[in-house]
Coordinates of C-alpha atoms and ligand atoms in Angstrom, one line a residue:
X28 CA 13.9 139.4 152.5
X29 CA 17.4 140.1 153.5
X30 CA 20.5 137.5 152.9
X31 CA 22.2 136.5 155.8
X32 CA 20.0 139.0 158.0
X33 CA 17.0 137.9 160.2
X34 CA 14.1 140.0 159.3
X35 CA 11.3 141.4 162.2
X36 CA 8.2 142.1 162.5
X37 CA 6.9 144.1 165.6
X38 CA 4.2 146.5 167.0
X39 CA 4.3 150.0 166.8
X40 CA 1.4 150.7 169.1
X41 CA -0.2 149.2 172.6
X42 CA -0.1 145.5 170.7
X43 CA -3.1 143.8 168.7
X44 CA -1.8 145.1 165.1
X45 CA -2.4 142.2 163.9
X46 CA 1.0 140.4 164.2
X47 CA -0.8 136.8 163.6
X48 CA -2.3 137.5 161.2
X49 CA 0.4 139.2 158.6
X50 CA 3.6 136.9 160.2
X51 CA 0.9 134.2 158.5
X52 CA 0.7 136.0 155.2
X53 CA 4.8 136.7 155.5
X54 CA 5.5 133.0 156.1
X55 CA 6.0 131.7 153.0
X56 CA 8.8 133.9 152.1
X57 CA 10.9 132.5 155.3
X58 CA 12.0 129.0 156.6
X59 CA 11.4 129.9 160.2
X60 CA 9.4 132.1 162.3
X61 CA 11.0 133.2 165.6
X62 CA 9.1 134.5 169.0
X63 CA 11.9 136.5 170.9
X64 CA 9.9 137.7 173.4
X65 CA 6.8 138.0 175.6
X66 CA 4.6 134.7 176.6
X67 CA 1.5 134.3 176.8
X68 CA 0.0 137.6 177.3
X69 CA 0.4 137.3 173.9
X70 CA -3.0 136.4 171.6
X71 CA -2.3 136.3 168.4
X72 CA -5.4 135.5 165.7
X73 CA -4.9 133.8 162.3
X74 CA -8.1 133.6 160.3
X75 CA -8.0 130.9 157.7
X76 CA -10.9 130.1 155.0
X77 CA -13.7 130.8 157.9
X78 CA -11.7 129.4 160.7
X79 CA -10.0 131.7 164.0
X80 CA -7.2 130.3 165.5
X81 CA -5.4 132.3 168.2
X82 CA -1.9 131.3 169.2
X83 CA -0.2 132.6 172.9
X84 CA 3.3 131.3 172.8
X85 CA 3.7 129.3 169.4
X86 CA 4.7 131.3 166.4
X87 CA 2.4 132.5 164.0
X88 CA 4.3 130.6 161.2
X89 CA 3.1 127.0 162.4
X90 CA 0.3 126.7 160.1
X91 CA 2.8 126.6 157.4
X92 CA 3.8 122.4 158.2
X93 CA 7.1 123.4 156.5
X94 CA 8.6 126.1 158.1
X95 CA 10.2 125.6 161.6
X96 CA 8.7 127.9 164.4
X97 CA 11.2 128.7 166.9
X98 CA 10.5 130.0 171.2
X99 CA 13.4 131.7 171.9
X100 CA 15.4 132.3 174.9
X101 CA 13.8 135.3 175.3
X102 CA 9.8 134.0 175.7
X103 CA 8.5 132.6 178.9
X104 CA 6.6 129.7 179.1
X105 CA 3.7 128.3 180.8
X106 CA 3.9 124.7 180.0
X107 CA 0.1 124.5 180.8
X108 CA -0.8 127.3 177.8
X109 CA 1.6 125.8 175.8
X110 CA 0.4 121.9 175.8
X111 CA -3.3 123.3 175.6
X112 CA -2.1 125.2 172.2
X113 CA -0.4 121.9 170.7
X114 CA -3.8 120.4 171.6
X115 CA -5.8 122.8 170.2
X116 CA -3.5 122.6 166.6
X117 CA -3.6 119.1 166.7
X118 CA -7.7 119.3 167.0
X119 CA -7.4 121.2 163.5
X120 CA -5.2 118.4 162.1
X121 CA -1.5 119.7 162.1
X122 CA 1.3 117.8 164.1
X123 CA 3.3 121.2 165.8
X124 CA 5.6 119.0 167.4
X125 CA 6.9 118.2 164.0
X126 CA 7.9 122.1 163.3
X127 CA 8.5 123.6 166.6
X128 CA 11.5 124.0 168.2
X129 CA 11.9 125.6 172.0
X130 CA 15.0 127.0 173.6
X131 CA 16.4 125.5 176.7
X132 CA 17.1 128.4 177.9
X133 CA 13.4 130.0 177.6
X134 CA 12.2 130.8 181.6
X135 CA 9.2 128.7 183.1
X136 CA 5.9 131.1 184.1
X137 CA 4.8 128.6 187.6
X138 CA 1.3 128.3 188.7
X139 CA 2.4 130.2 191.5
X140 CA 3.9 132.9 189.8
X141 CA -0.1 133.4 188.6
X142 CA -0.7 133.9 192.0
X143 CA 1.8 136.9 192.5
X144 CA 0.5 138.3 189.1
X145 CA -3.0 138.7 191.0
X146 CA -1.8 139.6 194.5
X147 CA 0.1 142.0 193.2
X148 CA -2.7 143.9 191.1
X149 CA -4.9 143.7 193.5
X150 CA -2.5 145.4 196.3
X151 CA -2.5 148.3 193.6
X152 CA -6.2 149.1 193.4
X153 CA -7.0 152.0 191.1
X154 CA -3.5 151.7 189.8
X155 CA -3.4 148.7 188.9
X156 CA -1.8 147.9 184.9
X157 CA -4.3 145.3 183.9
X158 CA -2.5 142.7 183.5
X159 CA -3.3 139.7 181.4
X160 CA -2.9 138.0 184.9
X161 CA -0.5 135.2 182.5
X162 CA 2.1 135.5 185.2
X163 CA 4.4 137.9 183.1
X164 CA 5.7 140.3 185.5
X165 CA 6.5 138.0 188.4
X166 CA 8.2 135.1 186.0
X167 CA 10.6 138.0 184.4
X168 CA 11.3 139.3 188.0
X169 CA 12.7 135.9 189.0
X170 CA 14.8 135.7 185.8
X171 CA 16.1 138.6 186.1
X172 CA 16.8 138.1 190.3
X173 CA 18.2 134.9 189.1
X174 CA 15.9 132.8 190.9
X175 CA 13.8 131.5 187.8
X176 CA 13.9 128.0 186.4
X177 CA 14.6 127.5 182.9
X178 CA 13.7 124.4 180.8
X179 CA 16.5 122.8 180.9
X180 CA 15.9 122.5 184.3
X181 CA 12.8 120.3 183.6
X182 CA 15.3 117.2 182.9
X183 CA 17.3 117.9 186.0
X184 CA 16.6 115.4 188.9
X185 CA 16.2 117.6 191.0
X186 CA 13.5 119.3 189.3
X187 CA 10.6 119.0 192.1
X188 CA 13.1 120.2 194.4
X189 CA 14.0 123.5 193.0
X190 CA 10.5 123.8 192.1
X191 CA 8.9 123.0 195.5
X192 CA 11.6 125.7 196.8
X193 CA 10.3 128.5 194.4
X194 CA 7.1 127.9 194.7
X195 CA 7.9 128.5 198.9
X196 CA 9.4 131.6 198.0
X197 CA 6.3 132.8 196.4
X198 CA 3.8 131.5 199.0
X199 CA 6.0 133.8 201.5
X200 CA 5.2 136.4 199.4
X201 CA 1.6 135.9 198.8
X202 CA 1.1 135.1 202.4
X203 CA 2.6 138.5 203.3
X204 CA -0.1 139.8 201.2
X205 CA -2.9 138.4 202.9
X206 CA -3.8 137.3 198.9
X207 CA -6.5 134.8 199.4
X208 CA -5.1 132.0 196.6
X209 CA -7.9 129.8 197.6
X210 CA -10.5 131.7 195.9
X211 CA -8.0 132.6 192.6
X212 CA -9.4 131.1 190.0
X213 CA -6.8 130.4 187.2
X214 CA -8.5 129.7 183.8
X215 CA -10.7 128.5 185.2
X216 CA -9.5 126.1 188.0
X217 CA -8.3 126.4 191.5
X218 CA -5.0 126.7 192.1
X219 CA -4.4 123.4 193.1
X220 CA -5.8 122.1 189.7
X221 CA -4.0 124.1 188.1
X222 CA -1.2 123.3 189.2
X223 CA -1.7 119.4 188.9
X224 CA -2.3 120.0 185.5
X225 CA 0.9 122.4 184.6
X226 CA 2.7 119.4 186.2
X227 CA 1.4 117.1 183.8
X228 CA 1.9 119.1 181.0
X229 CA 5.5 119.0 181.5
X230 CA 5.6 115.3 180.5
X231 CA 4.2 116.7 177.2
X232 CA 6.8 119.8 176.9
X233 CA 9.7 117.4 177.5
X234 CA 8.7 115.6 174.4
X235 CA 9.3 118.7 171.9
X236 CA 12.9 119.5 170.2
X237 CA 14.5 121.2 172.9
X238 CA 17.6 122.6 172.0
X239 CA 20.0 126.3 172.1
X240 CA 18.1 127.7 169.7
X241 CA 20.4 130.6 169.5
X242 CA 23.1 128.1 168.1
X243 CA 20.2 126.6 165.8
X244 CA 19.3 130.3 164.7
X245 CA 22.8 130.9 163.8
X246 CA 23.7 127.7 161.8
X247 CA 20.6 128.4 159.7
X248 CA 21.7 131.8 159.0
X249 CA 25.0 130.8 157.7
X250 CA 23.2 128.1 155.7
X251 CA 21.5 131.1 154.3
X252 CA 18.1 130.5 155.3
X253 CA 15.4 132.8 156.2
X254 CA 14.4 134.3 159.3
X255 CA 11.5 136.4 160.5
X256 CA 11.6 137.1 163.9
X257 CA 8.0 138.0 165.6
X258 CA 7.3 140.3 168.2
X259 CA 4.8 140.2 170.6
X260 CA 2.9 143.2 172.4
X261 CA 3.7 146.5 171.0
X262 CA 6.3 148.7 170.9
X263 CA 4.7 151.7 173.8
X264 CA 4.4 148.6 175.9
X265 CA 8.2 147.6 175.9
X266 CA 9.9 148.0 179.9
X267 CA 11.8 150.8 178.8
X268 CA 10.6 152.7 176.6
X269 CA 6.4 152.4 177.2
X270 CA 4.8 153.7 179.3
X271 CA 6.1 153.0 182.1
X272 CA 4.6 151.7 184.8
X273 CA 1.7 150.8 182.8
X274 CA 3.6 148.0 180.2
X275 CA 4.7 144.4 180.0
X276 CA 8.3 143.1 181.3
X277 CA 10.4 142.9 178.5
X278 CA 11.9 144.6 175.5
X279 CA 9.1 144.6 172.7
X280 CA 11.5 146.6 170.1
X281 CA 13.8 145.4 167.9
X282 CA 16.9 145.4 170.3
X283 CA 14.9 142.2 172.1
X284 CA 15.3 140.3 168.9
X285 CA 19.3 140.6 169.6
X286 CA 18.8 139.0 173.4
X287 CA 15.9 137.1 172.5
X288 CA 17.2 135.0 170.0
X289 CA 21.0 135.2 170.6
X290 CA 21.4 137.2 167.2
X291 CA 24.1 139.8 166.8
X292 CA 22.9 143.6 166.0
X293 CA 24.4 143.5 162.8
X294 CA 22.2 140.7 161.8
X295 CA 19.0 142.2 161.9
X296 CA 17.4 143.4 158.2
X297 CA 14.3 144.9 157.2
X298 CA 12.4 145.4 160.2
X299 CA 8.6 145.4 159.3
X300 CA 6.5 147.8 161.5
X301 CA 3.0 146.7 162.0
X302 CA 0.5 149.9 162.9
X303 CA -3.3 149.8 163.2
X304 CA -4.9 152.4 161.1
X305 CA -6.1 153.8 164.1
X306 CA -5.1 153.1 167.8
X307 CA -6.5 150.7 170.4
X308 CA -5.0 150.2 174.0
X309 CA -6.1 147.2 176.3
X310 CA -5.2 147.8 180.4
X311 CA -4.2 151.1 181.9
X312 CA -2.3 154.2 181.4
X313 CA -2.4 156.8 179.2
X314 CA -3.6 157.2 175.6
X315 CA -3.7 160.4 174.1
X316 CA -5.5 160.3 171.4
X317 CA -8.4 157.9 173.3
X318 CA -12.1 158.6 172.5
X319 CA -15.1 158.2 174.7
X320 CA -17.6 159.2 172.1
X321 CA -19.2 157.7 169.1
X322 CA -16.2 157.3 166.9
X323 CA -14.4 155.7 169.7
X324 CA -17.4 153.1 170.1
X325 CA -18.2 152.9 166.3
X326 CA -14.0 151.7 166.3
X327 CA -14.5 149.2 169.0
X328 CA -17.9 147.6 167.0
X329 CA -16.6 147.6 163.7
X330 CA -13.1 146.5 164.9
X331 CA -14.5 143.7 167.1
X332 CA -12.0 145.4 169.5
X333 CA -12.1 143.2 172.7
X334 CA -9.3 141.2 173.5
X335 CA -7.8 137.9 172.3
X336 CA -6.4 136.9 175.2
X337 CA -8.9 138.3 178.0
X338 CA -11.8 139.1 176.1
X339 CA -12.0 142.6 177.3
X340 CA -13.1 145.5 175.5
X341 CA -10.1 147.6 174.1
X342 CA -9.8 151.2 174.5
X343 CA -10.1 152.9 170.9
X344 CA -8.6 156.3 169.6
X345 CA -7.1 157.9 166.5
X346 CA -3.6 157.1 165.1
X347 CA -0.9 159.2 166.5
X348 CA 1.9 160.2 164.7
X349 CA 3.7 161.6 167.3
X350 CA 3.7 158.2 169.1
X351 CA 3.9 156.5 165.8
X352 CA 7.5 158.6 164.9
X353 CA 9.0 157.5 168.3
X354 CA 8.3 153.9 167.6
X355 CA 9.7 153.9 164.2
X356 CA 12.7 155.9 165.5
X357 CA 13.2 153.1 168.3
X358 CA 12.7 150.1 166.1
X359 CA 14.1 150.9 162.5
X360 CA 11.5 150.5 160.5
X361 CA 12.3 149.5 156.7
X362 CA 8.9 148.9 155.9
X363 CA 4.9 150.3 157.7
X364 CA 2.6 147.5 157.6
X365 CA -1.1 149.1 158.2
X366 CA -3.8 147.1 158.8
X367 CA -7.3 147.1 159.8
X368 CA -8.3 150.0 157.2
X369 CA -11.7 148.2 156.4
X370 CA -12.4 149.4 159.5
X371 CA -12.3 153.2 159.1
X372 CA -14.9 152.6 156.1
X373 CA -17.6 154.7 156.4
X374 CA -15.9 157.7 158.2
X375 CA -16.9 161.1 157.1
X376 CA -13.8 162.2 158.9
X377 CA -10.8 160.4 160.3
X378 CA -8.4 162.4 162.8
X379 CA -4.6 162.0 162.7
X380 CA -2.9 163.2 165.9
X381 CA 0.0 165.4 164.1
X382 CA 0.8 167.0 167.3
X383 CA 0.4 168.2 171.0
X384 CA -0.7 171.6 172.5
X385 CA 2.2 172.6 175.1
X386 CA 0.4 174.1 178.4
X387 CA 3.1 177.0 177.7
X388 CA 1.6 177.5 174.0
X389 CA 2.9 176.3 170.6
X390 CA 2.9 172.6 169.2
X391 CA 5.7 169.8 170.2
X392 CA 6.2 166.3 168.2
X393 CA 8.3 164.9 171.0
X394 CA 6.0 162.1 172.2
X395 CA 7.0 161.7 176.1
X396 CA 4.4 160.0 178.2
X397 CA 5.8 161.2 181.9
X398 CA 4.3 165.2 180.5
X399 CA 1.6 166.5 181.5
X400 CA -1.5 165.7 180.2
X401 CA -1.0 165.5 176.2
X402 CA -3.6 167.4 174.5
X403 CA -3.8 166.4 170.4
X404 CA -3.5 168.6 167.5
X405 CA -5.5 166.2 164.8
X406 CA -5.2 167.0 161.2
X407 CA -8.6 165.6 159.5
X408 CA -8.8 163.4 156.2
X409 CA -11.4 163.0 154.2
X410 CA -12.8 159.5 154.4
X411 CA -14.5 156.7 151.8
X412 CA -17.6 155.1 152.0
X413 CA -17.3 152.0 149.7
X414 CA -16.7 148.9 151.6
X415 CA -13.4 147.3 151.0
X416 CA -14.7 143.7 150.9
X417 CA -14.2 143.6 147.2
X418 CA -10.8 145.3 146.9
X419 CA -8.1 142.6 146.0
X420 CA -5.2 144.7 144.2
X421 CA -4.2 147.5 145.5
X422 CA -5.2 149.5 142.7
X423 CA -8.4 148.9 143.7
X424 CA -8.4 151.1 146.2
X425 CA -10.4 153.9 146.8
X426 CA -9.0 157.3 146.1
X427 CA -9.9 158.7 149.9
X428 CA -7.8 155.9 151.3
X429 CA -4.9 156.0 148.6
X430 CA -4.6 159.6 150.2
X431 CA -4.6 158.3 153.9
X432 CA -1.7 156.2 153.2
X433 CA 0.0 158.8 151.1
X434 CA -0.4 161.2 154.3
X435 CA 1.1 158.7 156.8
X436 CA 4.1 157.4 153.9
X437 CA 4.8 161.4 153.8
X438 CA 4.2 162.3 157.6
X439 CA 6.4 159.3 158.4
X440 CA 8.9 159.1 155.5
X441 CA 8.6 155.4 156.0
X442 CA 6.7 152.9 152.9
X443 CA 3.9 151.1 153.4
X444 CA 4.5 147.7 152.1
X445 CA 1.3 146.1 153.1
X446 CA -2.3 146.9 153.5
X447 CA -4.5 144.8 155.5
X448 CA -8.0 145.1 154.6
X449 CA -9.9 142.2 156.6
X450 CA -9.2 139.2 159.0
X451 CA -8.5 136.3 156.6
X452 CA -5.5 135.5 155.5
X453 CA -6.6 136.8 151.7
X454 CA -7.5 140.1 152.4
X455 CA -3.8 141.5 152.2
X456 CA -3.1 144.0 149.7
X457 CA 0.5 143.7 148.9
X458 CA 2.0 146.9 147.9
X459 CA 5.8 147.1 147.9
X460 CA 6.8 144.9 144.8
X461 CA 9.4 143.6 146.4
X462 CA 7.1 141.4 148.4
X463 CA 4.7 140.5 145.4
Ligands
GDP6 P1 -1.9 140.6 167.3 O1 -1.9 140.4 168.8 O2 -1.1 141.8 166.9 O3 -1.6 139.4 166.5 O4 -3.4 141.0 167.0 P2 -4.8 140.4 167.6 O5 -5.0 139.0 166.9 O6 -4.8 140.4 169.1 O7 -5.8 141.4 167.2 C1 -6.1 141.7 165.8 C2 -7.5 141.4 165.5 O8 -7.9 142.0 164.3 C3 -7.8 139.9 165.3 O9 -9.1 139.7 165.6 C4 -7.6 139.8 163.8 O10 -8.3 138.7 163.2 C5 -8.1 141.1 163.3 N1 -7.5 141.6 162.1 C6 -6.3 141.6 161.6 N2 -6.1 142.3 160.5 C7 -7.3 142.8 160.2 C8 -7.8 143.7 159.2 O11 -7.1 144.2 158.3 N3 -9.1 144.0 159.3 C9 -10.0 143.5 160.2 N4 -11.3 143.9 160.2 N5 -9.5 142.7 161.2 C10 -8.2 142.4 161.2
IMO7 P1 -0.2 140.9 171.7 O1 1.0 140.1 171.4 C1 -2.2 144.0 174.0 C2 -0.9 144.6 178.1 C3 -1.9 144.3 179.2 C4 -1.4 145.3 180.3 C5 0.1 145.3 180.1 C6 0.8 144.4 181.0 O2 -1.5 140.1 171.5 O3 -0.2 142.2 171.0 P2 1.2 141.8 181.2 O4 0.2 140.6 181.2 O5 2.2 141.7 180.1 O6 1.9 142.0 182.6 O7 0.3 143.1 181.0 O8 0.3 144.9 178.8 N1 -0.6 143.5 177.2 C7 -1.1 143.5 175.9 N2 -2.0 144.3 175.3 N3 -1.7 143.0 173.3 C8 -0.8 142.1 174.0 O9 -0.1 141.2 173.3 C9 -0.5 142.4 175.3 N4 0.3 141.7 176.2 C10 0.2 142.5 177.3 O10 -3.2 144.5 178.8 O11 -1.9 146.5 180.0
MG8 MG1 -3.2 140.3 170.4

């Protein structure tokens, strides 16, 4: 934990690292947990003594009653999502509203911004992104055009004016389409439901602390409290620097957590870089080091690898460290967090992308997804076969997997500082002392 600095937590991969789950453990070590980015797209799982809880647009810190979790500017919001998560924390006996805080400035995802998210993907056929269909892309677009609403405009009176506009704007759109939005179905309900229930959640949205949170965000850091900032996604999914087209709308590295939260570069601390001990991808676009054979399903069954948000089955492959190198390079990593390693249990062999075949001959590091085809060079590591359930300390571990993480400490001259060995909240083996 750094003084005066806001620490962060991100992805380093296509997002499910297990970001819930470890911003959790983390949480006790900070005052507040910040989301800078994203919305909900986002479906982070906390497992807690037997229970799953998966949050969207509420930080993973908020089953910690005593820490303040923070939306930044930088999240979007459906208030819809959102009330339905309050409800479903309340259900499980917490009071959110108590320790939640949302910036006025954060941007509103409409019901009818849905609707653009489907039209839009089904226009592209085969090459469509997979979208969560949460209304990402088209809520950012208007932010960034300038013609979003924010949530400060929620207590302006003339609220269902400017919304009754937007939501025009969009029709014209969808119209020009030919996008039938009377057969969408939007979790679950027609449009019109939907959107006579986002309406009513607003009443509910208006009643949590509202404020600038990057003026909150500041204060505390003078007072010298402590921040962690959580990312959502994954770093080969950020706008720029994924793979573009086939990635979500806004900055998932570091750098977001400056325009997210209203925090100045020279702020930020350790950054904590959260990889999967192998790779999964959910939606389209390319993957290197994907599998289609019996590794890649054995990684999807023992991972439980379908999606927390959609429920679809993720795409499974072998760690890469040539995509693994340009995240850390884009992020600043102070500290590898590697999770899921219970997972590769059993493997007589796990594969490590270490490079790429050129077409012209020779081997390349640089990790560029607009080449050609990438074909991997894997180095291969001797696996273990003992389960992991009963390893509590990382001494514990076995020898085959003390190796693994030596390889990728020494492949990526970056610590690991955590282990991850199950769901729950207790199977974290903490390694860097400094976290102890
Ligand atoms: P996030 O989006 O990064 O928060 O990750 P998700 O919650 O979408 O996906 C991670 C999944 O793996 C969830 O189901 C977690 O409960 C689970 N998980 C997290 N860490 C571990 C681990 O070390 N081992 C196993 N087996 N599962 C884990
Ligand atoms: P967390 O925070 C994994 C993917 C979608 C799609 C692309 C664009 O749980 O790690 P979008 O809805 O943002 O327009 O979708 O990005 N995607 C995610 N994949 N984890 C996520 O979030 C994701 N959020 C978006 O599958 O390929
Ligand atoms: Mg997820």
């Amino acid at each position: 934990m750094s003084e005066m600095q806001v620490d962060v937590l991100l992805g380093l991969q296509w997002g499910d690292e297990g970001k819930g789950k470890i911003v959790d453990v983390l949480s006790p070590k900070y005052d507040i947990v910040a989301r800078f980015q994203g919305g909900p797209n986002a479906g982070h799982t906390l497992e807690i003594e037997g229970d799953t809880h998966v949050l969207h647009i509420i930080p993973s810190g908020i089953f910690h009653p005593e820490k303040e979790n923070v939306i930044g500017n930088g999240v979007i919001v459906d208030p819809f999502i959102l009330k339905n998560e309050l409800d479903g924390l309340k259900k499980k006996g917490l009071s959110p509203e108590k320790n939640l805080i949302l910036s006025c400035k954060a941007h509103l995802i409409l019901p009818s911004h849905r609707l653009l998210d489907a039209a839009y993907e089904s226009s592209k056929g085969e090459a469509k992104i997979g979208s969560t269909l949460k209304g990402i892309g088209p809520a950012y677009t208007d932010k960034t055009s300038r013609s979003g609403l924010r949530i400060i405009d929620l207590f302006d009176a003339s609220f269902e004016k400017k919304y009754q506009q937007l939501k025009a704007e969009h029709f014209r759109i969808i119209n020009m389409y030919n996008y039938d939005y009377k057969a969408a179905v939007i979790d679950g309900l027609s449009f019109e439901q939907y959107e006579s229930q986002w309406l009513k959640a607003i009443e509910e949205v208006k009643k949590l602390r509202i404020v600038n949170t990057e003026n909150y965000i500041n204060q505390k850091i003078a007072e010298g409290r402590k921040i962690l900032a959580e990312g959502a996604q994954g770093t080969l999914l950020d706008i720029d620097f994924g793979s573009y087209p086939y990635v979500t709308s806004s900055n998932t590295i570091t750098a977001g957590v400056c325009s997210g939260l209203g925090i100045a570069p020279s702020r930020i601390g350790r950054v904590y870089g959260i990889v999967k001990s192998y790779c999964t991808r959910v939606g389209s676009g390319p993957f290197p080091t994907e599998l289609h054979d019996d590794d890649g399903h054995k990684l999807r069954e023992a991972g439980h690898e379908y999606g927390a948000t959609t429920g679809r089955p993720r795409r499974c492959g072998w760690l890469d460290l040539n995509a693994l190198n340009y995240a850390l390079m884009l992020n600043g990593v102070t500290d590898l967090i590697v999770t899921k390693a219970d997972v590769l249990s059993g493997f007589s062999t796990i594969k490590v992308a270490r490079s790429y075949r050129r077409d012209t001959g020779g081997e390349t590091r640089e990790f560029d997804l607009d080449a050609p085809e990438l074909s991997p060079v894997y180095d291969e590591i001797q696996g273990w076969q003992k389960s992991l359930a009963n390893v509590t300390e990382p001494a514990q571990m076995p020898q085959k997997l003390q190796e693994y993480i030596n390889y990728i400490e020494k492949k990526t001259a970056t610590p690991v500082s955590i282990l991850s060995v199950g769901a729950d909240r207790s199977r974290t083996l903490i390694i860097a002392e400094n976290l102890k």
